[in-house]
XYZ file of N, CA and C in Angstrom:
582
model
N -145.388 64.019 160.575
C -145.756 62.768 160.538
C -147.400 62.409 160.199
N -147.210 61.377 159.183
C -148.474 60.825 158.888
C -149.278 60.157 159.712
N -150.374 60.163 159.595
C -151.049 59.299 160.314
C -151.366 57.843 159.664
N -151.027 56.800 160.284
C -151.036 55.328 159.900
C -152.308 54.514 160.599
N -152.629 53.545 159.979
C -153.401 52.740 160.761
C -153.174 52.092 162.106
N -153.867 52.200 162.790
C -153.308 51.237 164.184
C -153.436 49.773 164.053
N -152.306 49.118 164.421
C -152.497 47.324 164.567
C -153.228 47.484 165.724
N -154.320 46.706 165.429
C -155.400 46.330 166.695
C -155.020 44.682 167.469
N -153.993 44.108 166.677
C -153.716 43.084 167.482
C -151.888 42.706 166.987
N -151.331 41.708 167.658
C -149.977 41.692 167.511
C -149.671 40.870 166.543
N -150.750 40.734 165.520
C -150.418 39.454 164.253
C -149.751 40.385 163.119
N -150.030 41.946 163.338
C -149.213 42.735 162.490
C -147.790 43.123 162.577
N -147.206 42.671 163.930
C -146.007 43.058 164.107
C -144.994 41.775 163.886
N -143.736 42.096 164.514
C -143.038 40.864 163.868
C -143.248 39.605 164.316
N -142.742 38.445 163.752
C -143.263 37.144 164.047
C -143.341 37.027 165.631
N -141.982 37.092 166.209
C -141.725 37.033 167.336
C -142.424 37.321 168.466
N -142.880 38.715 167.947
C -143.927 39.404 168.904
C -145.260 38.853 168.863
N -145.753 38.173 167.538
C -146.886 37.686 167.730
C -146.673 36.348 168.564
N -145.669 35.505 168.470
C -145.359 34.291 169.417
C -145.685 34.714 170.938
N -144.632 35.766 171.358
C -144.906 36.185 172.334
C -146.281 36.564 173.119
N -147.183 37.230 172.275
C -148.368 37.756 172.453
C -149.274 36.356 172.872
N -149.024 35.541 171.896
C -149.879 34.207 172.487
C -149.521 33.561 173.567
N -148.233 33.542 173.912
C -147.840 33.099 175.267
C -148.288 33.624 176.347
N -148.206 35.026 176.459
C -148.719 35.884 177.395
C -150.228 35.732 177.299
N -150.901 35.651 176.802
C -152.491 35.613 176.578
C -152.680 34.217 176.937
N -152.213 33.240 176.767
C -152.439 31.710 177.286
C -152.238 31.640 178.752
N -151.262 32.176 179.598
C -151.010 32.435 181.045
C -152.242 33.131 181.487
N -152.197 34.163 181.027
C -153.620 35.056 181.525
C -154.761 34.418 181.642
N -155.052 34.033 180.347
C -156.604 33.130 180.309
C -156.608 32.017 181.176
N -155.479 31.130 181.344
C -155.329 30.091 182.209
C -155.915 30.325 183.560
N -155.308 31.650 183.879
C -155.704 32.172 185.438
C -156.824 32.776 185.414
N -157.950 32.543 184.136
C -159.215 33.598 184.794
C -159.126 34.879 184.522
N -157.932 35.456 183.482
C -157.906 36.607 183.234
C -158.519 37.092 181.851
N -159.070 38.333 181.302
C -159.416 38.182 180.165
C -158.420 39.488 179.787
N -157.786 39.343 178.544
C -156.514 40.138 177.993
C -156.861 40.705 176.581
N -156.665 42.016 176.022
C -156.900 42.326 175.060
C -155.875 43.350 174.552
N -155.316 43.354 173.196
C -154.247 44.448 173.049
C -155.298 45.928 172.916
N -154.291 46.711 173.305
C -154.848 48.116 173.290
C -154.923 48.601 172.035
N -154.173 48.488 171.417
C -154.186 48.959 170.039
C -153.844 50.232 169.720
N -153.248 50.890 170.843
C -152.947 52.521 170.881
C -151.452 52.593 170.592
N -150.751 53.711 169.883
C -149.565 54.142 169.704
C -149.457 55.407 169.222
N -148.231 55.968 169.021
C -148.281 57.314 168.583
C -148.826 58.013 167.277
N -149.294 56.951 166.690
C -149.993 57.159 165.381
C -151.084 57.913 165.798
N -151.826 57.641 166.619
C -152.944 58.339 167.289
C -152.923 59.788 167.225
N -151.802 60.273 167.766
C -151.604 61.827 167.745
C -152.005 62.336 166.667
N -152.830 63.222 166.822
C -153.232 64.294 165.605
C -152.126 65.190 164.981
N -152.091 65.354 163.553
C -150.788 66.065 163.021
C -150.674 67.467 163.786
N -151.812 68.102 163.941
C -151.933 69.363 164.799
C -151.010 69.518 165.868
N -151.239 68.150 166.433
C -150.701 68.252 168.189
C -149.092 67.694 167.877
N -148.375 67.156 166.895
C -147.364 66.666 166.710
C -146.298 67.647 167.282
N -146.218 68.782 166.258
C -145.316 69.796 166.787
C -145.143 69.959 168.448
N -146.553 70.114 169.096
C -146.416 70.435 170.686
C -145.567 69.042 171.590
N -146.289 68.090 170.818
C -145.679 66.984 171.694
C -144.036 66.728 171.519
N -143.507 66.893 170.238
C -142.050 66.869 170.057
C -141.220 67.938 170.701
N -141.872 69.141 171.231
C -141.109 69.999 171.672
C -141.411 70.434 173.417
N -142.602 69.703 173.890
C -143.173 70.057 175.195
C -142.029 69.917 175.979
N -141.972 71.087 177.068
C -141.079 71.094 178.041
C -140.968 70.233 179.385
N -141.880 69.384 179.427
C -142.228 68.517 180.505
C -142.215 67.045 179.871
N -140.817 66.621 179.457
C -141.183 65.340 178.891
C -141.951 63.996 179.659
N -141.764 63.799 180.818
C -142.382 62.685 181.666
C -143.761 62.503 180.960
N -144.649 63.860 181.256
C -146.059 63.405 180.798
C -146.293 63.277 179.407
N -145.501 64.001 178.588
C -145.613 63.468 177.172
C -145.558 62.048 176.800
N -144.446 61.440 177.577
C -144.010 60.186 177.263
C -145.128 59.299 177.601
N -146.105 59.692 178.454
C -147.409 58.897 178.329
C -148.000 58.846 177.106
N -148.213 59.953 176.528
C -148.911 59.868 175.385
C -148.013 58.716 173.997
N -146.734 58.783 174.317
C -146.115 57.964 173.003
C -145.744 56.897 173.630
N -145.449 56.497 174.598
C -145.228 55.109 175.027
C -146.471 54.392 175.788
N -147.336 53.790 175.287
C -148.442 53.551 176.000
C -148.491 51.928 176.057
N -148.643 51.144 177.342
C -148.642 49.668 177.513
C -149.516 49.347 176.085
N -148.838 47.692 175.749
C -149.744 47.123 174.835
C -150.912 46.299 175.087
N -151.278 46.241 176.368
C -152.456 45.393 176.439
C -153.162 45.956 177.859
N -154.631 45.515 177.707
C -155.180 45.574 179.287
C -155.686 44.126 179.506
N -155.476 43.526 180.930
C -156.036 42.566 181.406
C -156.722 42.667 182.623
N -158.485 42.010 182.497
C -158.656 42.207 183.639
C -159.520 40.888 184.162
N -159.595 40.939 185.733
C -159.806 39.686 186.326
C -161.277 39.992 187.094
N -162.202 39.550 186.534
C -163.570 40.162 186.887
C -163.671 39.588 188.397
N -163.411 38.051 188.666
C -163.645 37.730 190.221
C -163.025 38.462 191.311
N -161.794 39.100 191.063
C -161.286 39.893 192.089
C -161.043 41.231 191.822
N -161.968 41.965 190.758
C -162.017 42.933 190.252
C -160.485 43.791 190.493
N -159.617 43.392 189.578
C -158.339 43.496 189.493
C -158.395 43.976 187.729
N -157.488 44.825 187.659
C -157.058 45.195 185.992
C -155.405 45.644 186.130
N -154.696 45.194 184.890
C -153.507 45.731 184.684
C -153.500 45.955 183.210
N -152.623 47.246 183.276
C -151.992 47.498 181.802
C -150.692 46.736 181.609
N -150.669 46.110 180.482
C -149.593 45.361 180.610
C -148.513 45.381 179.144
N -147.518 45.666 179.500
C -146.292 45.667 178.588
C -145.619 44.493 177.955
N -145.530 44.099 176.935
C -144.870 42.992 176.254
C -143.644 43.195 175.479
N -142.825 42.159 176.199
C -141.278 42.182 175.661
C -140.973 41.177 175.025
N -139.994 40.681 174.443
C -139.694 39.259 174.275
C -137.808 39.206 173.892
N -137.347 38.160 174.146
C -135.999 38.056 173.990
C -135.821 36.762 173.918
N -134.347 36.338 173.048
C -133.982 35.381 172.867
C -132.551 35.072 173.957
N -132.525 36.080 174.388
C -131.227 35.878 175.410
C -131.583 35.800 177.098
N -130.721 35.658 177.960
C -131.013 35.580 179.289
C -130.991 37.009 179.876
N -131.403 38.007 178.845
C -131.459 39.438 179.571
C -132.400 40.213 178.583
N -132.984 41.012 179.072
C -133.919 41.995 178.108
C -133.525 43.264 178.236
N -134.292 44.249 177.369
C -133.547 45.559 177.365
C -135.070 46.323 177.271
N -134.977 47.684 177.920
C -135.757 48.387 177.911
C -135.662 49.863 177.622
N -136.154 50.539 176.569
C -135.508 51.809 176.460
C -136.059 52.811 177.633
N -135.183 53.508 178.078
C -135.055 54.572 179.421
C -136.621 55.092 179.461
N -137.036 55.581 177.851
C -138.442 56.522 177.760
C -139.637 55.606 178.070
N -139.084 54.147 177.517
C -140.566 53.451 177.789
C -140.420 53.098 179.227
N -139.227 52.930 180.380
C -139.338 52.612 181.737
C -139.946 53.691 182.233
N -139.676 55.203 181.896
C -140.327 56.110 182.529
C -142.036 56.225 182.422
N -142.337 56.045 181.104
C -143.592 56.057 180.710
C -144.282 55.040 181.580
N -144.045 53.519 181.485
C -144.778 52.251 182.126
C -144.950 52.920 183.586
N -143.665 53.385 184.218
C -143.607 53.575 185.451
C -144.830 54.677 186.167
N -145.175 55.756 185.151
C -146.551 56.510 185.273
C -147.477 55.830 184.973
N -147.644 54.675 184.211
C -148.999 54.186 183.764
C -148.994 52.889 184.760
N -147.994 52.657 185.773
C -148.093 51.611 186.749
C -148.256 50.113 186.077
N -147.821 50.065 185.000
C -148.051 48.815 183.959
C -147.427 47.571 184.661
N -147.805 46.523 184.424
C -146.958 45.273 184.527
C -146.003 44.896 183.072
N -145.118 44.640 183.539
C -144.008 44.265 182.470
C -144.143 42.680 182.508
N -144.331 42.326 181.067
C -144.049 40.885 180.969
C -143.080 40.711 179.775
N -142.168 39.786 179.925
C -140.944 39.486 179.268
C -141.244 37.929 178.875
N -141.169 37.729 177.661
C -141.454 36.289 177.170
C -139.851 35.869 176.846
N -139.182 34.534 177.400
C -138.091 34.097 176.834
C -138.325 33.044 175.690
N -138.117 33.198 174.633
C -138.886 32.767 173.365
C -138.377 31.228 173.228
N -137.120 31.153 173.455
C -136.305 29.712 173.373
C -137.235 28.737 174.523
N -137.340 28.994 175.436
C -138.093 28.115 176.438
C -139.639 28.527 176.587
N -140.114 29.415 176.024
C -141.684 29.776 176.030
C -142.090 30.176 177.609
N -141.028 30.659 178.113
C -141.497 31.132 179.878
C -141.589 32.444 179.733
N -142.949 32.762 180.519
C -143.367 34.261 180.243
C -142.955 34.863 181.942
N -142.120 36.047 181.875
C -141.806 36.523 183.353
C -142.510 37.875 183.446
N -142.668 38.103 184.637
C -143.531 39.150 184.942
C -143.094 40.334 186.350
N -143.286 41.161 186.164
C -143.125 42.297 187.226
C -143.616 43.418 187.031
N -144.253 44.037 188.231
C -145.042 45.630 187.996
C -143.746 46.384 188.212
N -143.858 47.461 187.310
C -142.778 48.158 186.640
C -142.249 48.939 187.888
N -143.173 49.066 188.799
C -142.585 50.041 190.265
C -141.841 48.918 191.222
N -141.637 47.804 190.915
C -141.274 46.682 191.663
C -139.981 45.989 190.850
N -139.535 46.517 189.690
C -138.599 45.971 188.802
C -137.089 46.242 189.800
N -136.512 45.184 189.553
C -135.003 45.538 190.349
C -134.222 46.408 189.449
N -132.975 46.774 190.105
C -132.233 47.498 189.497
C -131.654 46.623 188.003
N -131.289 47.319 187.141
C -130.713 46.657 185.766
C -129.390 46.071 185.726
N -129.002 45.565 185.309
C -127.416 45.186 184.997
C -126.727 46.337 184.679
N -127.122 47.036 183.871
C -126.628 48.595 183.440
C -127.730 49.300 182.737
N -127.079 50.340 182.532
C -127.652 51.324 181.443
C -126.641 51.698 180.409
N -127.257 51.533 178.972
C -126.427 52.109 177.879
C -126.623 53.246 177.246
N -125.821 54.133 176.978
C -126.129 55.244 176.164
C -125.453 55.069 174.736
N -126.278 54.682 173.739
C -125.429 54.306 172.581
C -124.980 55.473 171.748
N -123.919 55.350 171.052
C -122.988 56.384 170.280
C -123.888 56.459 169.442
N -124.041 58.477 169.330
C -124.681 58.726 167.934
C -124.129 59.878 167.934
N -124.801 60.586 166.453
C -124.007 61.726 165.989
C -124.975 63.021 166.196
N -126.288 62.845 167.150
C -127.107 64.115 167.368
C -127.383 63.571 168.839
N -128.054 64.799 169.435
C -128.328 64.923 170.886
C -129.774 63.988 171.001
N -129.830 63.627 172.446
C -130.823 62.836 172.956
C -131.733 63.614 172.595
N -133.418 63.225 172.298
C -134.462 64.064 172.390
C -134.802 64.237 173.825
N -135.745 65.100 173.932
C -136.656 65.437 175.026
C -136.886 64.132 175.588
N -137.411 63.273 174.837
C -138.355 62.213 175.402
C -137.105 61.389 176.102
N -135.870 61.076 175.323
C -134.951 60.482 175.729
C -134.085 60.858 177.151
N -133.790 62.248 177.028
C -133.296 62.590 178.242
C -134.574 62.819 179.509
N -135.595 62.761 179.348
C -136.540 62.861 180.433
C -136.584 61.204 181.089
N -136.661 60.163 180.097
C -136.432 59.308 180.548
C -135.306 58.421 181.107
N -134.361 59.032 180.689
C -132.869 58.723 181.268
C -132.977 59.228 182.790
N -133.471 60.449 183.050
C -133.201 60.957 184.193
C -134.262 60.480 185.247
N -135.279 59.936 184.337
C -136.054 59.327 185.823
C -135.325 57.477 185.933
N -134.998 57.034 184.919
C -134.529 55.769 184.867
C -132.992 55.865 186.114
N -132.259 57.184 186.161
C -131.197 57.149 186.955
C -131.424 57.248 188.125
N -132.769 58.165 188.410
C -133.286 58.553 189.408
C -133.480 57.650 190.419
N -134.245 56.521 189.610
C -134.969 55.154 190.365
C -133.693 54.126 190.605
N -132.728 54.177 189.930
C -131.574 53.210 189.992
C -130.142 54.098 189.847
N -129.797 54.635 190.951
C -128.557 55.334 190.984
C -127.423 54.786 191.103
N -127.347 53.691 191.468
C -126.232 52.783 191.641
C -125.656 52.213 190.630
N -126.508 52.193 189.412
C -126.404 51.097 188.179
C -125.069 52.012 187.565
N -124.380 51.045 186.795
C -123.151 51.883 185.866
C -123.841 52.167 184.600
N -123.401 53.272 184.201
C -123.638 54.032 182.988
C -122.704 53.520 181.917
N -123.001 53.108 180.639
C -121.902 52.836 179.632
C -122.249 53.938 178.542
N -121.153 54.585 178.263
C -121.665 55.679 177.203
C -120.887 55.235 176.038
N -121.452 55.686 174.794
C -120.593 55.482 173.562
C -120.647 54.068 172.979
N -122.049 53.096 173.205
C -121.924 51.851 173.036
C -122.085 51.901 171.612
N -121.862 51.056 171.058
C -122.197 50.679 169.429
C -123.395 49.592 169.457
N -124.399 50.294 168.698
C -125.591 49.400 168.800
C -125.779 49.360 167.306
N -126.165 48.451 166.735
C -126.490 48.032 165.154
C -127.938 48.233 164.958
N -128.834 47.632 165.799
C -130.228 47.850 165.444
C -131.077 48.890 166.527
N -131.970 49.098 166.274
C -132.712 49.908 167.265
C -132.468 51.308 167.127
N -133.275 52.195 168.391
C -133.507 53.641 167.759
C -132.187 54.299 168.403
N -131.128 53.777 169.036
C -130.115 54.365 169.706
C -130.659 55.308 170.770
N -131.659 54.939 171.460
C -132.023 55.582 172.470
C -131.541 55.084 173.614
N -131.230 55.639 174.892
C -130.736 55.312 175.928
C -131.668 53.993 176.591
N -131.017 53.128 176.977
C -131.590 51.795 177.422
C -131.158 51.017 178.462
N -131.666 50.107 179.292
C -131.094 49.498 180.094
C -131.316 47.811 180.196
N -130.277 47.283 180.612
C -130.192 45.619 180.565
C -130.553 45.089 181.798
N -131.586 44.178 181.570
C -131.930 43.466 183.119
C -131.570 41.881 182.737
N -131.438 41.169 183.868
C -131.211 39.675 183.628
C -132.581 39.203 183.855
N -132.875 38.298 183.079
C -134.436 37.471 183.082
C -134.714 36.960 184.716
N -133.426 36.579 185.139
C -133.631 35.733 186.500
C -134.029 36.366 187.415
N -134.021 37.975 187.456
C -134.185 38.940 188.182
C -135.891 38.823 188.592
N -136.488 38.352 187.490
C -138.059 38.528 187.497
C -138.703 37.095 187.763
N -139.830 36.847 188.502
C -140.733 35.677 188.758
C -141.514 35.386 187.455
N -141.848 34.203 187.438
C -142.637 33.944 186.356
C -144.047 34.852 186.468
N -144.590 34.633 185.235
C -145.996 35.266 185.353
C -147.120 34.503 186.161
N -146.871 33.040 185.935
C -147.778 31.817 186.481
C -147.567 32.426 187.949
N -146.638 32.479 188.402
C -146.547 32.737 189.883
C -147.124 34.291 190.147
N -146.995 34.825 189.496
C -147.827 36.141 189.905
C -148.750 36.211 190.256
N -149.679 35.428 188.994
C -151.071 35.483 188.809
C -151.928 34.526 189.738
N -151.016 33.649 190.561
C -151.504 32.715 191.460
C -152.280 33.095 192.685
C-alpha cells in the first residue's frame, strides 16, 4: 500500500459527501457545537505495519485503525464531545458496512445520515442504533477479509433477529457485508442536540 495524502476536509470527496458535510456542520454549529473533520484514514498506517494490520488475528481491534469516524464535535458549555460518522443517501434507507458498524461501536461514535433530497440530517449514537431492515452478503468470487468476518460477527451478535440475505448482486461498492436501515428509524440531529 502506498501512502497517499490525507484529505483534511470533505471537499476532496464526492460532491454529495461535501454537501452532506455542509448540512451536518450547519446543524451542529446552530446548536453551539464546534465540529471539524478528523482527516484520518487508512493511508496513515505506515507501510511496515500494513502486513500486520491485514493479517491480525483479532480483527475488531484492528478495525478501529482502519475505520475511523469522520469528524469530532465539541460543545464547550456542557463539556461534551462526540466522534461523528457521516453518511448520506438519496433513498429512504441507508447502508453501513458491517466492519464500519463494528468499529463505530468500539469508537462509541454518533452516526449522522443526511437525506440529500430533503436536506434533513438524522442521527443516532451507534450503540442505540435500532435493528437494521436486513443484512446483505454480496455475491463475490473470494472469501471475506478478516475485517469483514469480524465486522459481520459483531453485527450479527448485536442484531441476531435480523434476516441475512446471501449472494446479493451489488453493482457498486466494496462487496463487503452490509446492513440496511430505514431512515425513519432515526431521530433528527436537531432533536438530538436540543
